[in-house]
PDB file of C-alpha atoms in Angstrom:
ATOM      1  CA  MET A   1     -11.852   0.029 -14.896  1.00 90.00           C
ATOM      2  CA  ARG A   2     -10.760  -0.360 -11.291  1.00 95.00           C
ATOM      3  CA  LYS A   3      -8.153   1.950  -9.783  1.00 96.00           C
ATOM      4  CA  LEU A   4      -4.879   0.683  -8.369  1.00 97.00           C
ATOM      5  CA  THR A   5      -3.727   2.774  -5.412  1.00 96.00           C
ATOM      6  CA  ALA A   6      -0.429   2.590  -3.555  1.00 95.00           C
ATOM      7  CA  ASN A   7      -0.826   3.337   0.146  1.00 90.00           C
ATOM      8  CA  LEU A   8       2.308   4.363   2.022  1.00 91.00           C
ATOM      9  CA  PHE A   9       3.553   6.075   5.120  1.00 90.00           C
ATOM     10  CA  ILE A  10       6.446   8.330   4.173  1.00 93.00           C
ATOM     11  CA  SER A  11       8.861  10.272   6.384  1.00 95.00           C
ATOM     12  CA  LEU A  12       9.917  13.834   5.631  1.00 94.00           C
ATOM     13  CA  ASP A  13      13.166  12.498   4.154  1.00 93.00           C
ATOM     14  CA  GLY A  14      11.295  10.169   1.789  1.00 91.00           C
ATOM     15  CA  VAL A  15      11.679   6.835   3.615  1.00 93.00           C
ATOM     16  CA  VAL A  16       8.809   4.340   3.219  1.00 91.00           C
ATOM     17  CA  GLU A  17      10.504   1.241   4.627  1.00 88.00           C
ATOM     18  CA  ALA A  18       9.515   0.051   8.121  1.00 85.00           C
ATOM     19  CA  PRO A  19       7.221   2.949   9.046  1.00 83.00           C
ATOM     20  CA  SER A  20       6.914   1.514  12.554  1.00 82.00           C
ATOM     21  CA  THR A  21      10.444   2.862  13.142  1.00 87.00           C
ATOM     22  CA  PHE A  22       9.365   6.479  12.514  1.00 86.00           C
ATOM     23  CA  MET A  23       5.582   6.516  13.082  1.00 83.00           C
ATOM     24  CA  ARG A  24       4.594   7.439  16.637  1.00 82.00           C
ATOM     25  CA  PRO A  25       1.801   5.248  18.093  1.00 75.00           C
ATOM     26  CA  ASP A  26      -0.384   8.289  18.890  1.00 75.00           C
ATOM     27  CA  LEU A  27      -0.612   9.110  15.156  1.00 75.00           C
ATOM     28  CA  TYR A  28      -2.349   5.893  14.071  1.00 70.00           C
ATOM     29  CA  GLY A  29      -5.749   7.248  15.114  1.00 67.00           C
ATOM     30  CA  ASP A  30      -5.409  10.044  12.529  1.00 66.00           C
ATOM     31  CA  ILE A  31      -5.183   7.756   9.498  1.00 70.00           C
ATOM     32  CA  PRO A  32      -8.134   8.344   7.140  1.00 66.00           C
ATOM     33  CA  GLU A  33     -10.516   5.378   7.173  1.00 75.00           C
ATOM     34  CA  GLU A  34     -11.718   6.177   3.666  1.00 74.00           C
ATOM     35  CA  TYR A  35      -8.390   4.926   2.317  1.00 73.00           C
ATOM     36  CA  ILE A  36      -9.459   1.389   3.139  1.00 80.00           C
ATOM     37  CA  ALA A  37     -13.202   1.911   2.617  1.00 83.00           C
ATOM     38  CA  GLU A  38     -12.544   2.459  -1.114  1.00 88.00           C
ATOM     39  CA  GLN A  39     -10.808  -0.942  -1.461  1.00 91.00           C
ATOM     40  CA  ASP A  40     -12.114  -4.463  -1.870  1.00 93.00           C
ATOM     41  CA  THR A  41      -8.864  -6.179  -2.896  1.00 95.00           C
ATOM     42  CA  VAL A  42      -5.269  -5.999  -1.660  1.00 95.00           C
ATOM     43  CA  LEU A  43      -2.260  -6.695  -3.878  1.00 97.00           C
ATOM     44  CA  MET A  44       0.967  -7.268  -1.981  1.00 94.00           C
ATOM     45  CA  GLY A  45       4.510  -8.415  -2.427  1.00 91.00           C
ATOM     46  CA  ARG A  46       6.077 -11.432  -0.743  1.00 91.00           C
ATOM     47  CA  LYS A  47       7.862  -9.533   2.014  1.00 90.00           C
ATOM     48  CA  ILE A  48       4.739  -7.650   3.091  1.00 90.00           C
ATOM     49  CA  TYR A  49       2.747 -10.882   2.961  1.00 93.00           C
ATOM     50  CA  GLU A  50       5.276 -12.665   5.175  1.00 92.00           C
ATOM     51  CA  GLU A  51       5.293  -9.801   7.708  1.00 89.00           C
ATOM     52  CA  TRP A  52       1.584  -9.079   7.717  1.00 89.00           C
ATOM     53  CA  SER A  53       0.460 -12.733   7.777  1.00 93.00           C
ATOM     54  CA  GLN A  54       2.283 -13.099  11.108  1.00 91.00           C
ATOM     55  CA  PHE A  55       0.688  -9.993  12.632  1.00 89.00           C
ATOM     56  CA  TRP A  56      -2.741  -9.095  11.218  1.00 88.00           C
ATOM     57  CA  PRO A  57      -4.722 -12.362  11.574  1.00 93.00           C
ATOM     58  CA  ASP A  58      -4.709 -11.984  15.393  1.00 91.00           C
ATOM     59  CA  SER A  59      -4.560  -8.176  15.561  1.00 86.00           C
ATOM     60  CA  LYS A  60      -7.239  -6.070  17.207  1.00 83.00           C
ATOM     61  CA  ILE A  61      -6.033  -2.800  15.640  1.00 78.00           C
ATOM     62  CA  GLU A  62      -9.109  -1.437  13.925  1.00 77.00           C
ATOM     63  CA  PRO A  63     -10.332  -0.665  11.377  1.00 79.00           C
ATOM     64  CA  PHE A  64      -7.447  -2.212   9.424  1.00 81.00           C
ATOM     65  CA  ALA A  65      -7.472  -5.654  11.090  1.00 84.00           C
ATOM     66  CA  SER A  66     -11.070  -6.372  10.080  1.00 87.00           C
ATOM     67  CA  PHE A  67     -10.484  -5.013   6.605  1.00 87.00           C
ATOM     68  CA  ILE A  68      -7.279  -6.907   5.807  1.00 89.00           C
ATOM     69  CA  ASN A  69      -8.520 -10.205   7.208  1.00 92.00           C
ATOM     70  CA  LYS A  70     -11.882 -10.067   5.405  1.00 93.00           C
ATOM     71  CA  HIS A  71     -10.865  -8.953   1.916  1.00 94.00           C
ATOM     72  CA  PRO A  72      -9.080 -10.889  -0.845  1.00 95.00           C
ATOM     73  CA  LYS A  73      -5.300 -10.665  -0.811  1.00 96.00           C
ATOM     74  CA  ILE A  74      -3.344 -11.341  -3.989  1.00 96.00           C
ATOM     75  CA  VAL A  75       0.302 -12.092  -3.268  1.00 96.00           C
ATOM     76  CA  VAL A  76       2.973 -11.544  -5.925  1.00 93.00           C
ATOM     77  CA  SER A  77       5.766 -14.079  -5.484  1.00 91.00           C
ATOM     78  CA  SER A  78       7.838 -16.495  -7.484  1.00 88.00           C
ATOM     79  CA  THR A  79       9.109 -18.290  -4.359  1.00 91.00           C
ATOM     80  CA  LEU A  80       6.084 -18.783  -2.088  1.00 90.00           C
ATOM     81  CA  ARG A  81       4.101 -21.962  -2.656  1.00 88.00           C
ATOM     82  CA  ASN A  82       1.716 -22.119   0.296  1.00 89.00           C
ATOM     83  CA  LEU A  83      -0.373 -19.217   1.588  1.00 93.00           C
ATOM     84  CA  GLU A  84      -1.853 -19.820   5.025  1.00 92.00           C
ATOM     85  CA  TRP A  85      -3.579 -16.472   5.559  1.00 94.00           C
ATOM     86  CA  ARG A  86      -7.320 -16.654   4.844  1.00 93.00           C
ATOM     87  CA  ASN A  87      -8.482 -15.144   1.523  1.00 94.00           C
ATOM     88  CA  SER A  88      -4.972 -15.153   0.020  1.00 95.00           C
ATOM     89  CA  THR A  89      -4.203 -16.096  -3.590  1.00 93.00           C
ATOM     90  CA  LEU A  90      -0.816 -16.451  -5.231  1.00 94.00           C
ATOM     91  CA  LEU A  91       0.068 -14.507  -8.378  1.00 89.00           C
ATOM     92  CA  ASP A  92       3.108 -16.067 -10.023  1.00 75.00           C
ATOM     93  CA  GLY A  93       3.965 -15.208 -13.606  1.00 80.00           C
ATOM     94  CA  ASP A  94       3.275 -12.204 -15.825  1.00 89.00           C
ATOM     95  CA  LEU A  95       2.790  -9.427 -13.265  1.00 92.00           C
ATOM     96  CA  GLU A  96       1.801  -6.654 -15.669  1.00 94.00           C
ATOM     97  CA  GLY A  97      -0.665  -8.837 -17.590  1.00 94.00           C
ATOM     98  CA  ALA A  98      -2.231 -10.180 -14.398  1.00 93.00           C
ATOM     99  CA  VAL A  99      -2.623  -6.689 -12.930  1.00 96.00           C
ATOM    100  CA  ARG A 100      -4.193  -5.407 -16.159  1.00 95.00           C
ATOM    101  CA  LYS A 101      -6.729  -8.273 -16.006  1.00 94.00           C
ATOM    102  CA  LEU A 102      -7.395  -7.613 -12.337  1.00 94.00           C
ATOM    103  CA  LYS A 103      -8.016  -3.919 -13.014  1.00 96.00           C
ATOM    104  CA  ALA A 104     -10.450  -4.852 -15.816  1.00 96.00           C
ATOM    105  CA  GLN A 105     -12.604  -6.963 -13.470  1.00 94.00           C
ATOM    106  CA  PRO A 106     -15.606  -5.428 -11.732  1.00 95.00           C
ATOM    107  CA  GLY A 107     -15.036  -4.187  -8.219  1.00 94.00           C
ATOM    108  CA  LYS A 108     -13.750  -1.362  -6.091  1.00 95.00           C
ATOM    109  CA  THR A 109     -10.223  -0.001  -5.745  1.00 95.00           C
ATOM    110  CA  ILE A 110      -7.246  -2.362  -5.473  1.00 97.00           C
ATOM    111  CA  GLY A 111      -4.783  -1.325  -2.777  1.00 95.00           C
ATOM    112  CA  VAL A 112      -1.157  -2.249  -3.420  1.00 96.00           C
ATOM    113  CA  HIS A 113       1.450  -2.684  -0.665  1.00 92.00           C
ATOM    114  CA  GLY A 114       5.152  -3.467  -0.794  1.00 89.00           C
ATOM    115  CA  ILE A 115       7.951  -1.151  -1.871  1.00 90.00           C
ATOM    116  CA  SER A 116       9.397  -3.229  -4.736  1.00 89.00           C
ATOM    117  CA  LEU A 117       5.947  -4.129  -6.046  1.00 93.00           C
ATOM    118  CA  ILE A 118       4.774  -0.515  -5.973  1.00 93.00           C
ATOM    119  CA  GLN A 119       7.977   0.621  -7.716  1.00 90.00           C
ATOM    120  CA  SER A 120       7.513  -1.976 -10.475  1.00 91.00           C
ATOM    121  CA  LEU A 121       3.855  -1.147 -11.020  1.00 94.00           C
ATOM    122  CA  LEU A 122       4.490   2.599 -10.902  1.00 92.00           C
ATOM    123  CA  LEU A 123       7.223   2.344 -13.556  1.00 89.00           C
ATOM    124  CA  ALA A 124       4.948   0.107 -15.660  1.00 91.00           C
ATOM    125  CA  GLY A 125       2.248   2.791 -15.616  1.00 92.00           C
ATOM    126  CA  LEU A 126      -0.233   0.649 -13.696  1.00 96.00           C
ATOM    127  CA  VAL A 127      -0.569   2.687 -10.487  1.00 97.00           C
ATOM    128  CA  ASP A 128      -3.418   5.198 -10.704  1.00 97.00           C
ATOM    129  CA  GLU A 129      -2.985   6.969  -7.381  1.00 96.00           C
ATOM    130  CA  LEU A 130      -0.430   7.368  -4.612  1.00 95.00           C
ATOM    131  CA  HIS A 131      -1.977   7.753  -1.164  1.00 93.00           C
ATOM    132  CA  LEU A 132       0.891   9.119   0.882  1.00 94.00           C
ATOM    133  CA  THR A 133       0.628   9.709   4.592  1.00 91.00           C
ATOM    134  CA  LEU A 134       3.461  12.112   5.332  1.00 94.00           C
ATOM    135  CA  VAL A 135       4.690  11.526   8.871  1.00 93.00           C
ATOM    136  CA  PRO A 136       6.323  14.408  10.785  1.00 93.00           C
ATOM    137  CA  ALA A 137       9.576  12.530  11.330  1.00 94.00           C
ATOM    138  CA  ILE A 138      12.985  12.148   9.760  1.00 95.00           C
ATOM    139  CA  ALA A 139      13.714   8.441   9.439  1.00 94.00           C
ATOM    140  CA  GLY A 140      17.394   8.869   8.618  1.00 91.00           C
ATOM    141  CA  ARG A 141      17.749   5.585   6.776  1.00 92.00           C
ATOM    142  CA  GLY A 142      15.668   3.101   4.877  1.00 91.00           C
ATOM    143  CA  ARG A 143      14.354   2.516   1.395  1.00 90.00           C
ATOM    144  CA  ARG A 144      12.756   5.350  -0.464  1.00 89.00           C
ATOM    145  CA  LEU A 145       9.851   4.845  -2.829  1.00 83.00           C
ATOM    146  CA  LEU A 146      10.799   7.369  -5.443  1.00 75.00           C
ATOM    147  CA  ASP A 147      14.418   6.398  -6.039  1.00 72.00           C
ATOM    148  CA  HIS A 148      14.450   5.236  -9.649  1.00 69.00           C
ATOM    149  CA  GLN A 149      16.363   5.708 -12.848  1.00 73.00           C
ATOM    150  CA  GLY A 150      14.388   6.911 -15.815  1.00 74.00           C
ATOM    151  CA  ALA A 151      11.890   9.521 -16.859  1.00 81.00           C
ATOM    152  CA  ALA A 152      10.125  11.679 -14.333  1.00 86.00           C
ATOM    153  CA  ILE A 153       6.709  10.505 -13.188  1.00 89.00           C
ATOM    154  CA  GLN A 154       4.281  13.410 -13.103  1.00 93.00           C
ATOM    155  CA  LEU A 155       1.608  13.569 -10.400  1.00 96.00           C
ATOM    156  CA  ASP A 156      -1.497  15.709  -9.864  1.00 97.00           C
ATOM    157  CA  LEU A 157      -2.627  16.486  -6.334  1.00 97.00           C
ATOM    158  CA  GLN A 158      -6.207  15.236  -5.906  1.00 96.00           C
ATOM    159  CA  ASN A 159      -6.702  15.779  -2.198  1.00 94.00           C
ATOM    160  CA  SER A 160      -4.799  16.869   0.866  1.00 95.00           C
ATOM    161  CA  ARG A 161      -5.674  16.988   4.516  1.00 92.00           C
ATOM    162  CA  SER A 162      -3.765  17.786   7.674  1.00 92.00           C
ATOM    163  CA  THR A 163      -4.598  15.951  10.867  1.00 89.00           C
ATOM    164  CA  PRO A 164      -4.544  17.515  14.329  1.00 88.00           C
ATOM    165  CA  ARG A 165      -1.329  15.696  15.283  1.00 86.00           C
ATOM    166  CA  GLY A 166       0.586  16.605  12.138  1.00 88.00           C
ATOM    167  CA  LEU A 167       0.052  13.908   9.517  1.00 90.00           C
ATOM    168  CA  GLU A 168      -0.337  15.162   5.968  1.00 93.00           C
ATOM    169  CA  CYS A 169      -2.655  12.861   4.009  1.00 92.00           C
ATOM    170  CA  LEU A 170      -1.945  13.360   0.313  1.00 95.00           C
ATOM    171  CA  VAL A 171      -3.621  11.757  -2.692  1.00 95.00           C
ATOM    172  CA  TYR A 172      -1.838  12.100  -6.018  1.00 97.00           C
ATOM    173  CA  ALA A 173      -3.105  10.850  -9.379  1.00 97.00           C
ATOM    174  CA  VAL A 174      -0.408   9.556 -11.713  1.00 96.00           C
ATOM    175  CA  ARG A 175      -0.512  11.647 -14.867  1.00 93.00           C
ATOM    176  CA  ARG A 176      -0.624   9.532 -18.029  1.00 84.00           C
TER     177      ARG A 176
END
């Protein structure tokens, strides 16, 4: 079974929305390349698709530009009808069932992006790992990933690494 990993930049105060507002440009070079090397499919929500499809097709920021443009992108949306970005497919309908089928297919890790989508999949028990890049900044405002009502979600630290400029790269497995 394939793993589903959520990949997020997170500020010290827990904000994951608009990391470009709290992530310094000099820190991008510290992001672990293995996060994307493990993936062969990207699952994203509508908002991320709309933002990224305007930026990444012409971007020269490597290694992510080559990765995101080359690999399949599955977009979760009930409102989009036409996907212009190369290698993009629309997923409209039963999200949990479709993700379970996707995870059962052969392949490498599926990376998931988009706050609402990650929250839904995490609460549904479909996220296997959280790859959090803790940024040494206090965002002050913005959406937080882990703001939910309900039972606690237990995590087990799988890996941690500090970078020379102060990022903390944390990999947590979701305990079942």
